[in-house]
Amino acid sequence: MGPTAAPRPERPRRGAADARGHLPRAGGIGGDTMTAVALTGRRVRLEQKAFWRNPEAAFFTFILPVVLVVVEGFMNHGDHLRDGTRTVVMLVPGILAFGLIATNYGNLAATIAILRDQGVLKRIRATPLPPWVFLAGQIGSSLLVSLLMTIVVVTTGTLLFGVHLPPARVPALLAVVAVGSACFCALGLALSGFIRHAQSAGAITNASYIPLSLVSGVFFPFQHRPGWLLRATGLFPVGRLADALRAPFLGKSVSATGLLLMGAWAVLGAAVAARCFRWTKAAA
């Protein structure tokens, strides 16, 4: 009698398992559970944390408009325009327009320039994170700040100065905020491609919209502007946004021309950003 032969291994009772059954799909980074919406939401949360942890950004883009409403509101509380409209009624939406531009245009362009100089954008490009998700996170964070700013500025104007926004006009106001914010986000991304160094980001962004805000009557509408100046500023979205935000407070319909012009600038900004946006620092 010889040694007993070793038993033969049993054959598998089912087919071979899928080798990629629990791995992300090709080109993805999180499988079925990590959807595009979830990725974007995560980026928005990260950008929000970074925004509120930066005192300078939070002050100049969010708190400053509220301070301006309080200070200018008390200074002009009893004043009226020649047509009888209370000055503060024109002032509150004008300052809101300025805050929206600063957030979605100035702050966004400067943030992109700083992250590019720090090498953050280059490192992000080297990760599996889709570039559009990063940009969507930046834009989504700006839009969220814009919504919060709108609520705080309008509430401040209402409680302190009796600026009345009819409830029926709230959807129109939110629509203008959405269109205007999208417009200036696109322009901010476009501008970021032309900022060579982060040190000059603040100067470039401020110089590109603050003077235009002054001559466009964003803070105080000029009742007797020269015709040529009125036509020239009417080509830009700065004054158009302020006028569109004032309409709901005055009980008027929002100008479709103004919305279309802001939409056209949004398309132009997106086209320029798609061509000129840079993920790495400019060559010295």
Tab-separated table of N, CA and C in Angstrom, residues 45-135:
chain	number	residue	atom	x	y	z
A	45	ARG	N	-17.522	72.826	-0.381
A	45	ARG	CA	-17.301	72.871	1.072
A	45	ARG	C	-15.850	73.229	1.394
A	46	LEU	N	-14.913	72.654	0.651
A	46	LEU	CA	-13.503	72.970	0.886
A	46	LEU	C	-13.209	74.439	0.599
A	47	GLU	N	-13.774	74.954	-0.498
A	47	GLU	CA	-13.536	76.357	-0.841
A	47	GLU	C	-14.201	77.289	0.162
A	48	GLN	N	-15.354	76.897	0.693
A	48	GLN	CA	-16.010	77.708	1.711
A	48	GLN	C	-15.165	77.792	2.978
A	49	LYS	N	-14.593	76.675	3.385
A	49	LYS	CA	-13.725	76.691	4.562
A	49	LYS	C	-12.530	77.609	4.338
A	50	ALA	N	-11.935	77.516	3.151
A	50	ALA	CA	-10.780	78.366	2.849
A	50	ALA	C	-11.180	79.838	2.818
A	51	PHE	N	-12.365	80.135	2.293
A	51	PHE	CA	-12.818	81.528	2.194
A	51	PHE	C	-13.007	82.142	3.575
A	52	TRP	N	-13.739	81.471	4.442
A	52	TRP	CA	-14.050	82.043	5.753
A	52	TRP	C	-12.850	82.028	6.688
A	53	ARG	N	-11.831	81.235	6.380
A	53	ARG	CA	-10.608	81.247	7.184
A	53	ARG	C	-9.650	82.347	6.751
A	54	ASN	N	-9.981	83.035	5.673
A	54	ASN	CA	-9.164	84.148	5.183
A	54	ASN	C	-9.850	85.453	5.582
A	55	PRO	N	-9.423	86.106	6.659
A	55	PRO	CA	-10.125	87.304	7.140
A	55	PRO	C	-10.210	88.411	6.102
A	56	GLU	N	-9.150	88.609	5.320
A	56	GLU	CA	-9.154	89.685	4.333
A	56	GLU	C	-10.207	89.439	3.267
A	57	ALA	N	-10.247	88.216	2.741
A	57	ALA	CA	-11.233	87.899	1.709
A	57	ALA	C	-12.644	88.014	2.255
A	58	ALA	N	-12.863	87.497	3.455
A	58	ALA	CA	-14.202	87.546	4.035
A	58	ALA	C	-14.640	88.983	4.287
A	59	PHE	N	-13.716	89.838	4.716
A	59	PHE	CA	-14.092	91.221	5.021
A	59	PHE	C	-14.401	92.012	3.761
A	60	PHE	N	-13.469	92.002	2.810
A	60	PHE	CA	-13.611	92.878	1.655
A	60	PHE	C	-14.682	92.403	0.672
A	61	THR	N	-15.021	91.134	0.685
A	61	THR	CA	-16.026	90.662	-0.266
A	61	THR	C	-17.389	90.428	0.362
A	62	PHE	N	-17.452	90.202	1.659
A	62	PHE	CA	-18.743	89.900	2.284
A	62	PHE	C	-19.154	90.946	3.316
A	63	ILE	N	-18.247	91.293	4.221
A	63	ILE	CA	-18.603	92.195	5.314
A	63	ILE	C	-18.613	93.647	4.858
A	64	LEU	N	-17.685	94.030	3.976
A	64	LEU	CA	-17.603	95.422	3.539
A	64	LEU	C	-18.907	95.936	2.938
A	65	PRO	N	-19.585	95.196	2.045
A	65	PRO	CA	-20.870	95.707	1.533
A	65	PRO	C	-21.889	95.976	2.636
A	66	VAL	N	-21.914	95.137	3.658
A	66	VAL	CA	-22.846	95.360	4.770
A	66	VAL	C	-22.470	96.636	5.519
A	67	VAL	N	-21.176	96.836	5.746
A	67	VAL	CA	-20.716	98.050	6.418
A	67	VAL	C	-21.080	99.287	5.597
A	68	LEU	N	-20.906	99.201	4.279
A	68	LEU	CA	-21.254	100.334	3.413
A	68	LEU	C	-22.741	100.645	3.475
A	69	VAL	N	-23.571	99.617	3.507
A	69	VAL	CA	-25.016	99.843	3.613
A	69	VAL	C	-25.342	100.581	4.905
A	70	VAL	N	-24.736	100.152	6.002
A	70	VAL	CA	-25.013	100.783	7.299
A	70	VAL	C	-24.537	102.233	7.310
A	71	VAL	N	-23.290	102.467	6.897
A	71	VAL	CA	-22.715	103.812	6.952
A	71	VAL	C	-23.427	104.748	5.983
A	72	GLU	N	-23.512	104.357	4.709
A	72	GLU	CA	-24.139	105.217	3.709
A	72	GLU	C	-25.639	105.347	3.961
A	73	GLY	N	-26.241	104.307	4.497
A	73	GLY	CA	-27.667	104.378	4.793
A	73	GLY	C	-27.983	105.425	5.834
A	74	PHE	N	-27.206	105.476	6.908
A	74	PHE	CA	-27.436	106.485	7.943
A	74	PHE	C	-27.096	107.882	7.435
A	75	MET	N	-26.088	107.992	6.575
A	75	MET	CA	-25.708	109.300	6.047
A	75	MET	C	-26.752	109.855	5.088
A	76	ASN	N	-27.470	108.981	4.387
A	76	ASN	CA	-28.431	109.431	3.370
A	76	ASN	C	-29.857	109.001	3.700
A	77	HIS	N	-30.121	108.736	4.973
A	77	HIS	CA	-31.404	108.156	5.359
A	77	HIS	C	-32.596	109.041	4.975
A	78	GLY	N	-32.468	110.342	5.151
A	78	GLY	CA	-33.598	111.225	4.879
A	78	GLY	C	-33.566	111.885	3.515
A	79	ASP	N	-32.618	111.532	2.667
A	79	ASP	CA	-32.472	112.178	1.362
A	79	ASP	C	-33.376	111.531	0.319
A	80	HIS	N	-33.734	112.351	-0.680
A	80	HIS	CA	-34.562	111.870	-1.787
A	80	HIS	C	-33.964	112.346	-3.104
A	81	LEU	N	-34.185	111.578	-4.146
A	81	LEU	CA	-33.812	112.010	-5.484
A	81	LEU	C	-34.847	112.991	-6.003
A	82	ARG	N	-34.579	113.570	-7.146
A	82	ARG	CA	-35.484	114.582	-7.681
A	82	ARG	C	-36.850	114.031	-8.035
A	83	ASP	N	-36.911	112.739	-8.328
A	83	ASP	CA	-38.203	112.138	-8.649
A	83	ASP	C	-38.949	111.667	-7.405
A	84	GLY	N	-38.392	111.950	-6.220
A	84	GLY	CA	-39.054	111.586	-4.974
A	84	GLY	C	-38.636	110.252	-4.396
A	85	THR	N	-37.850	109.486	-5.121
A	85	THR	CA	-37.398	108.188	-4.622
A	85	THR	C	-36.392	108.385	-3.492
A	86	ARG	N	-36.557	107.621	-2.423
A	86	ARG	CA	-35.607	107.695	-1.320
A	86	ARG	C	-34.230	107.233	-1.794
A	87	THR	N	-33.211	107.979	-1.438
A	87	THR	CA	-31.854	107.659	-1.871
A	87	THR	C	-31.424	106.282	-1.400
A	88	VAL	N	-31.811	105.912	-0.182
A	88	VAL	CA	-31.379	104.634	0.366
A	88	VAL	C	-31.960	103.460	-0.415
A	89	VAL	N	-33.115	103.658	-1.049
A	89	VAL	CA	-33.712	102.592	-1.858
A	89	VAL	C	-32.846	102.304	-3.080
A	90	MET	N	-32.195	103.316	-3.608
A	90	MET	CA	-31.284	103.125	-4.729
A	90	MET	C	-29.912	102.655	-4.256
A	91	LEU	N	-29.573	103.043	-3.030
A	91	LEU	CA	-28.244	102.755	-2.507
A	91	LEU	C	-28.062	101.277	-2.168
A	92	VAL	N	-29.053	100.669	-1.522
A	92	VAL	CA	-28.920	99.281	-1.063
A	92	VAL	C	-28.671	98.316	-2.224
A	93	PRO	N	-29.498	98.296	-3.272
A	93	PRO	CA	-29.197	97.378	-4.385
A	93	PRO	C	-27.926	97.743	-5.132
A	94	GLY	N	-27.552	99.030	-5.130
A	94	GLY	CA	-26.301	99.416	-5.775
A	94	GLY	C	-25.095	98.836	-5.056
A	95	ILE	N	-25.109	98.910	-3.727
A	95	ILE	CA	-24.012	98.323	-2.950
A	95	ILE	C	-24.021	96.809	-3.082
A	96	LEU	N	-25.205	96.218	-3.161
A	96	LEU	CA	-25.286	94.770	-3.391
A	96	LEU	C	-24.628	94.405	-4.716
A	97	ALA	N	-24.881	95.193	-5.753
A	97	ALA	CA	-24.250	94.943	-7.055
A	97	ALA	C	-22.732	95.008	-6.936
A	98	PHE	N	-22.241	96.013	-6.216
A	98	PHE	CA	-20.794	96.150	-6.032
A	98	PHE	C	-20.230	94.934	-5.304
A	99	GLY	N	-20.931	94.458	-4.277
A	99	GLY	CA	-20.476	93.282	-3.544
A	99	GLY	C	-20.462	92.030	-4.395
A	100	LEU	N	-21.475	91.867	-5.241
A	100	LEU	CA	-21.522	90.700	-6.123
A	100	LEU	C	-20.374	90.718	-7.124
A	101	ILE	N	-20.064	91.895	-7.644
A	101	ILE	CA	-18.950	92.005	-8.589
A	101	ILE	C	-17.626	91.705	-7.886
A	102	ALA	N	-17.456	92.254	-6.678
A	102	ALA	CA	-16.220	92.015	-5.936
A	102	ALA	C	-16.028	90.534	-5.630
A	103	THR	N	-17.123	89.838	-5.316
A	103	THR	CA	-17.035	88.423	-4.954
A	103	THR	C	-16.776	87.544	-6.166
A	104	ASN	N	-17.612	87.692	-7.180
A	104	ASN	CA	-17.583	86.772	-8.316
A	104	ASN	C	-16.537	87.127	-9.367
A	105	TYR	N	-16.070	88.345	-9.344
A	105	TYR	CA	-15.090	88.793	-10.338
A	105	TYR	C	-13.731	89.046	-9.681
A	106	GLY	N	-13.680	90.027	-8.786
A	106	GLY	CA	-12.405	90.387	-8.188
A	106	GLY	C	-11.807	89.295	-7.327
A	107	ASN	N	-12.589	88.779	-6.384
A	107	ASN	CA	-12.056	87.765	-5.474
A	107	ASN	C	-11.749	86.459	-6.201
A	108	LEU	N	-12.610	86.063	-7.141
A	108	LEU	CA	-12.377	84.815	-7.870
A	108	LEU	C	-11.113	84.893	-8.709
A	109	ALA	N	-10.935	85.998	-9.444
A	109	ALA	CA	-9.739	86.146	-10.277
A	109	ALA	C	-8.473	86.169	-9.423
A	110	ALA	N	-8.515	86.893	-8.301
A	110	ALA	CA	-7.343	86.972	-7.434
A	110	ALA	C	-7.031	85.619	-6.797
A	111	THR	N	-8.064	84.891	-6.385
A	111	THR	CA	-7.854	83.580	-5.773
A	111	THR	C	-7.194	82.614	-6.749
A	112	ILE	N	-7.680	82.597	-7.984
A	112	ILE	CA	-7.088	81.718	-8.998
A	112	ILE	C	-5.625	82.078	-9.228
A	113	ALA	N	-5.330	83.372	-9.309
A	113	ALA	CA	-3.948	83.806	-9.539
A	113	ALA	C	-3.039	83.389	-8.387
A	114	ILE	N	-3.527	83.513	-7.160
A	114	ILE	CA	-2.722	83.135	-5.993
A	114	ILE	C	-2.480	81.628	-5.968
A	115	LEU	N	-3.526	80.847	-6.192
A	115	LEU	CA	-3.374	79.389	-6.198
A	115	LEU	C	-2.436	78.934	-7.308
A	116	ARG	N	-2.465	79.630	-8.438
A	116	ARG	CA	-1.565	79.276	-9.536
A	116	ARG	C	-0.118	79.575	-9.156
A	117	ASP	N	0.127	80.729	-8.548
A	117	ASP	CA	1.489	81.073	-8.147
A	117	ASP	C	2.014	80.141	-7.058
A	118	GLN	N	1.137	79.658	-6.212
A	118	GLN	CA	1.546	78.745	-5.144
A	118	GLN	C	1.739	77.313	-5.633
A	119	GLY	N	1.416	77.059	-6.892
A	119	GLY	CA	1.569	75.723	-7.443
A	119	GLY	C	0.413	74.792	-7.152
A	120	VAL	N	-0.657	75.325	-6.540
A	120	VAL	CA	-1.807	74.482	-6.204
A	120	VAL	C	-2.501	73.985	-7.465
A	121	LEU	N	-2.679	74.860	-8.440
A	121	LEU	CA	-3.362	74.454	-9.674
A	121	LEU	C	-2.573	73.374	-10.409
A	122	LYS	N	-1.269	73.513	-10.414
A	122	LYS	CA	-0.432	72.509	-11.086
A	122	LYS	C	-0.566	71.154	-10.404
A	123	ARG	N	-0.604	71.160	-9.068
A	123	ARG	CA	-0.746	69.894	-8.340
A	123	ARG	C	-2.123	69.279	-8.558
A	124	ILE	N	-3.137	70.127	-8.656
A	124	ILE	CA	-4.485	69.616	-8.904
A	124	ILE	C	-4.558	68.944	-10.266
A	125	ARG	N	-3.881	69.510	-11.242
A	125	ARG	CA	-3.863	68.914	-12.581
A	125	ARG	C	-3.200	67.544	-12.575
A	126	ALA	N	-2.322	67.301	-11.606
A	126	ALA	CA	-1.618	66.017	-11.535
A	126	ALA	C	-2.416	64.956	-10.781
A	127	THR	N	-3.568	65.324	-10.238
A	127	THR	CA	-4.411	64.371	-9.509
A	127	THR	C	-5.523	63.869	-10.422
A	128	PRO	N	-6.224	62.807	-10.004
A	128	PRO	CA	-7.346	62.318	-10.820
A	128	PRO	C	-8.561	63.241	-10.817
A	129	LEU	N	-8.538	64.294	-9.989
A	129	LEU	CA	-9.692	65.193	-9.926
A	129	LEU	C	-9.892	65.883	-11.269
A	130	PRO	N	-11.066	65.765	-11.878
A	130	PRO	CA	-11.307	66.457	-13.148
A	130	PRO	C	-11.164	67.964	-12.973
A	131	PRO	N	-10.493	68.643	-13.877
A	131	PRO	CA	-10.303	70.091	-13.736
A	131	PRO	C	-11.613	70.856	-13.601
A	132	TRP	N	-12.648	70.407	-14.313
A	132	TRP	CA	-13.909	71.138	-14.260
A	132	TRP	C	-14.532	71.074	-12.870
A	133	VAL	N	-14.243	70.011	-12.113
A	133	VAL	CA	-14.781	69.909	-10.751
A	133	VAL	C	-14.142	70.972	-9.858
A	134	PHE	N	-12.846	71.184	-10.016
A	134	PHE	CA	-12.176	72.231	-9.239
A	134	PHE	C	-12.771	73.596	-9.561
A	135	LEU	N	-12.936	73.892	-10.851
A	135	LEU	CA	-13.496	75.184	-11.244
A	135	LEU	C	-14.939	75.318	-10.782
